Amino acid sequence: MLIAVLSACGAVLLASSQALASERSNPESSRKSAISQVRHAAPASQRDTVAQNPAPGSISPASAQQIEQQIQQLEQRLDAVGDVPLQQIYLGAPGTSSNTPTAFGGSWGSVGVGIGFQGRTRYTDDPDGTAGAVISFGNPQESVGLDVGVTILELYRQGFGSRGSFNFKLHRNLPEDVAVAVGLENALVWGYSDADTSVYGVASKRFRLRESSREPFSRLDVSLGLGTGRFRSEQEVQDGTGSVGVFGNVAVNVAEPVSVFAEWTGQDLNMGASIVPFRDVPLVITPALNDITGNAGDGVRFTLGVGYGFSFR
């Protein structure tokens, strides 16, 4: 349940960090200005000259060609959103998992808060809930980003806040919509936690199946990682054996505000959906079914995560 909350927070962290508040005051001029700046930052004639006759100490022809390609890709993306009225843009983005980490994260000033619920815990009929928050530092585009999360593991039965933990994720965005991250769950615990401290590494890739994210089935997200602790099989956790387990997830945007996903936690299969119900509110709701195959636990369980994001920038 720990990561269900943090995933709900993380989904809206990304959305809030990407929101451009300045466009609200004059969206049309902002879009035109951005396109104009890209198109005129390096005129084609100058770029061709550099590529064909590089000056001593200047960038190489190969680098000039890469810059040209990146500018063309950015122009296409800006053109794709250039005619979209601002009131049709969602401030939130649906998540891509409920109980497995991804490599994407937030940037400086992004904050996410969330709550999680499961209909029952493994091998009991007792429901359970958690709450959490994530704040991001750094810049994953230019250097690295750091997500610092705190999770309250006890909401009511033993007293609110009597148990909890801190969690950390260091992440970096790479070209071609790729990201890598390393993380530490249950790094610091007060009270106690049902899960061990877990170290993991994960890589994520977003495939742009269509130019505009407003089109159905426009984005495919894939993550794959290795981790200790809770990412081992249930039998290994119970026996205190094993060292590393494999986890991953696959998600597709069936519509701009809705994604569906499947994930392997290292123990069992989960499937769910993530929904942004309102355009102007960065709220993400993620229902899921856990332990579908019966490889772990004692039957299918229902979980629900709700996250909300905002930015101090």
XYZ file of N, CA, C and O in Angstrom, residues 49-61:
52
model
N 25.243 26.289 -42.663
C 26.626 26.742 -42.794
C 27.522 26.079 -41.781
O 28.628 25.621 -42.080
N 27.036 25.983 -40.542
C 27.821 25.347 -39.487
C 28.040 23.880 -39.798
O 29.126 23.335 -39.607
N 26.996 23.221 -40.293
C 27.107 21.797 -40.572
C 28.094 21.527 -41.696
O 28.832 20.536 -41.679
N 28.120 22.436 -42.707
C 28.969 22.188 -43.850
C 30.391 22.702 -43.652
O 31.352 22.096 -44.128
N 30.531 23.840 -42.964
C 31.840 24.459 -42.786
C 32.049 24.856 -41.333
O 32.005 26.039 -41.000
N 32.225 23.911 -40.442
C 32.388 24.252 -39.037
C 33.666 25.037 -38.808
O 34.724 24.714 -39.355
N 33.575 26.097 -38.002
C 34.749 26.893 -37.658
C 35.587 26.135 -36.650
O 35.091 25.269 -35.933
N 36.892 26.426 -36.606
C 37.755 25.752 -35.623
C 37.218 25.940 -34.215
O 36.896 27.059 -33.810
N 37.115 24.827 -33.477
C 36.660 24.890 -32.093
C 35.155 24.942 -31.951
O 34.640 24.974 -30.844
N 34.426 25.000 -33.081
C 32.968 25.045 -32.994
C 32.419 23.633 -32.926
O 33.152 22.660 -32.912
N 31.080 23.521 -32.908
C 30.462 22.213 -32.808
C 30.714 21.429 -34.087
O 30.877 21.984 -35.166
N 30.710 20.123 -33.988
C 30.981 19.246 -35.112
C 29.751 19.149 -36.004
O 28.627 19.449 -35.584
N 29.939 18.712 -37.277
C 28.778 18.514 -38.155
C 27.755 17.562 -37.565
O 26.558 17.768 -37.709
